[in-house]
Amino acid sequence: MTDIESHADCRALVDAFYARARRDPLLGPVFESRIAGRWEEHLERMTRFWATVLFAAPLYAGRPLEQHAPLPIGPDHFARWLALWHDEVDQRFAGGRAEHAKRAAVKMSLRLGLAREGLRASG
């Protein structure tokens, strides 16, 4: 197995992850309610996001916290998202960037969860 080495690798990982997430009974309905009819746009955006994270390439500009704030998600969703992401990374890649992709996902999940809790407490 090789490490994540290119934009194409990021796209393959993103495509595989979202194919599973869309079929998942917990995550699928949340994604579908937000992204229906715009999947190609979302997959390309997430590919740019992960390429930015993994290669420090300035390909993504956005506000993930704001995008996720209105979603009906909680700790179970974050845990499932992480489990699927880690499994997809491990099935396809091994190496420093693959490990970075998993660590970055954990950090993002924690930030999103904490930000959502902060929004709830202040609202």
Coordinates of C-alpha atoms in Angstrom, one line a residue:
M1 CA 0.0 0.0 0.0
T2 CA 1.2 3.5 -0.8
D3 CA 0.7 6.8 1.0
I4 CA -1.7 9.6 -0.2
E5 CA 0.5 11.2 -2.8
S6 CA -1.6 13.2 -5.1
H7 CA -4.8 15.2 -5.8
A8 CA -6.1 12.0 -7.5
D9 CA -5.5 10.0 -4.3
C10 CA -7.5 12.6 -2.3
R11 CA -10.3 12.4 -4.8
A12 CA -10.3 8.6 -4.7
L13 CA -10.5 8.7 -0.9
V14 CA -13.2 11.4 -0.8
D15 CA -15.3 9.5 -3.4
A16 CA -15.0 6.2 -1.5
F17 CA -15.8 7.8 1.9
Y18 CA -18.8 9.7 0.6
A19 CA -20.1 6.6 -1.2
R20 CA -20.2 4.8 2.2
A21 CA -21.4 7.8 4.1
R22 CA -24.4 8.2 1.7
R23 CA -25.4 4.6 2.3
D24 CA -24.9 4.9 6.1
P25 CA -28.3 4.9 8.0
L26 CA -27.1 7.6 10.4
L27 CA -25.0 9.9 8.1
G28 CA -26.8 9.3 4.8
P29 CA -30.0 11.2 5.6
V30 CA -28.0 14.2 7.0
F31 CA -25.8 14.5 3.9
E32 CA -28.6 13.9 1.5
S33 CA -30.8 16.6 3.1
R34 CA -28.0 19.2 2.7
I35 CA -26.3 18.1 -0.5
A36 CA -29.0 16.5 -2.7
G37 CA -28.4 17.4 -6.4
R38 CA -25.0 18.9 -5.7
W39 CA -22.9 15.9 -5.0
E40 CA -20.3 16.5 -7.7
E41 CA -19.7 20.0 -6.4
H42 CA -19.4 18.8 -2.9
L43 CA -17.0 16.0 -3.8
E44 CA -14.8 18.4 -5.6
R45 CA -14.9 20.9 -2.7
M46 CA -14.0 18.1 -0.2
T47 CA -11.2 16.9 -2.5
R48 CA -9.7 20.5 -2.5
F49 CA -10.2 20.6 1.3
W50 CA -8.2 17.4 1.9
A51 CA -5.6 18.3 -0.6
T52 CA -5.1 21.6 1.3
V53 CA -4.9 19.7 4.6
L54 CA -2.5 17.0 3.3
F55 CA -0.3 19.0 0.9
A56 CA -0.5 22.5 2.3
A57 CA -1.8 23.5 -1.1
P58 CA -4.0 26.6 -1.1
L59 CA -6.9 24.9 -2.9
Y60 CA -9.7 25.3 -0.4
A61 CA -11.2 28.4 1.1
G62 CA -14.3 28.0 3.3
R63 CA -15.8 28.1 6.7
P64 CA -16.5 24.5 7.8
L65 CA -17.7 25.4 11.3
E66 CA -20.4 27.7 9.8
Q67 CA -21.4 25.1 7.2
H68 CA -21.9 22.4 9.9
A69 CA -23.5 24.6 12.6
P70 CA -27.1 24.3 11.4
L71 CA -27.0 20.5 10.8
P72 CA -28.9 18.1 13.1
I73 CA -25.8 16.3 14.2
G74 CA -24.3 15.2 17.5
P75 CA -21.6 13.0 19.0
D76 CA -22.9 9.8 17.4
H77 CA -22.7 11.4 14.0
F78 CA -19.1 12.6 14.6
A79 CA -18.1 9.1 15.9
R80 CA -19.6 7.4 12.9
W81 CA -18.0 9.9 10.5
L82 CA -14.6 9.3 12.0
A83 CA -15.0 5.5 12.0
L84 CA -15.9 5.5 8.3
W85 CA -13.1 8.0 7.4
H86 CA -10.5 6.0 9.3
D87 CA -11.6 2.8 7.7
E88 CA -11.5 4.2 4.2
V89 CA -8.0 5.7 4.8
D90 CA -6.8 2.4 6.2
Q91 CA -8.2 0.4 3.3
R92 CA -6.5 2.5 0.7
F93 CA -3.4 4.0 2.1
A94 CA -0.5 3.7 4.6
G95 CA 2.1 6.2 5.5
G96 CA 2.6 9.6 7.0
R97 CA -0.1 11.5 5.0
A98 CA -2.6 8.7 5.7
E99 CA -1.9 9.1 9.4
H100 CA -2.1 12.8 9.1
A101 CA -5.5 12.5 7.3
K102 CA -6.8 10.5 10.3
R103 CA -5.4 12.9 12.9
A104 CA -6.8 15.9 11.1
A105 CA -10.2 14.3 11.0
V106 CA -10.1 13.8 14.7
K107 CA -9.1 17.4 15.3
M108 CA -11.9 18.6 12.9
S109 CA -14.5 16.5 14.6
L110 CA -13.5 17.8 18.0
R111 CA -13.5 21.4 16.8
L112 CA -16.9 21.1 15.1
G113 CA -18.3 19.4 18.2
L114 CA -17.0 22.0 20.5
A115 CA -18.1 24.8 18.3
R116 CA -21.6 23.4 18.0
E117 CA -21.8 23.1 21.8
G118 CA -20.6 26.7 22.2
L119 CA -23.3 27.8 19.7
R120 CA -25.9 25.9 21.6
A121 CA -24.8 27.4 25.0
S122 CA -24.8 30.9 23.7
G123 CA -28.0 30.7 21.6

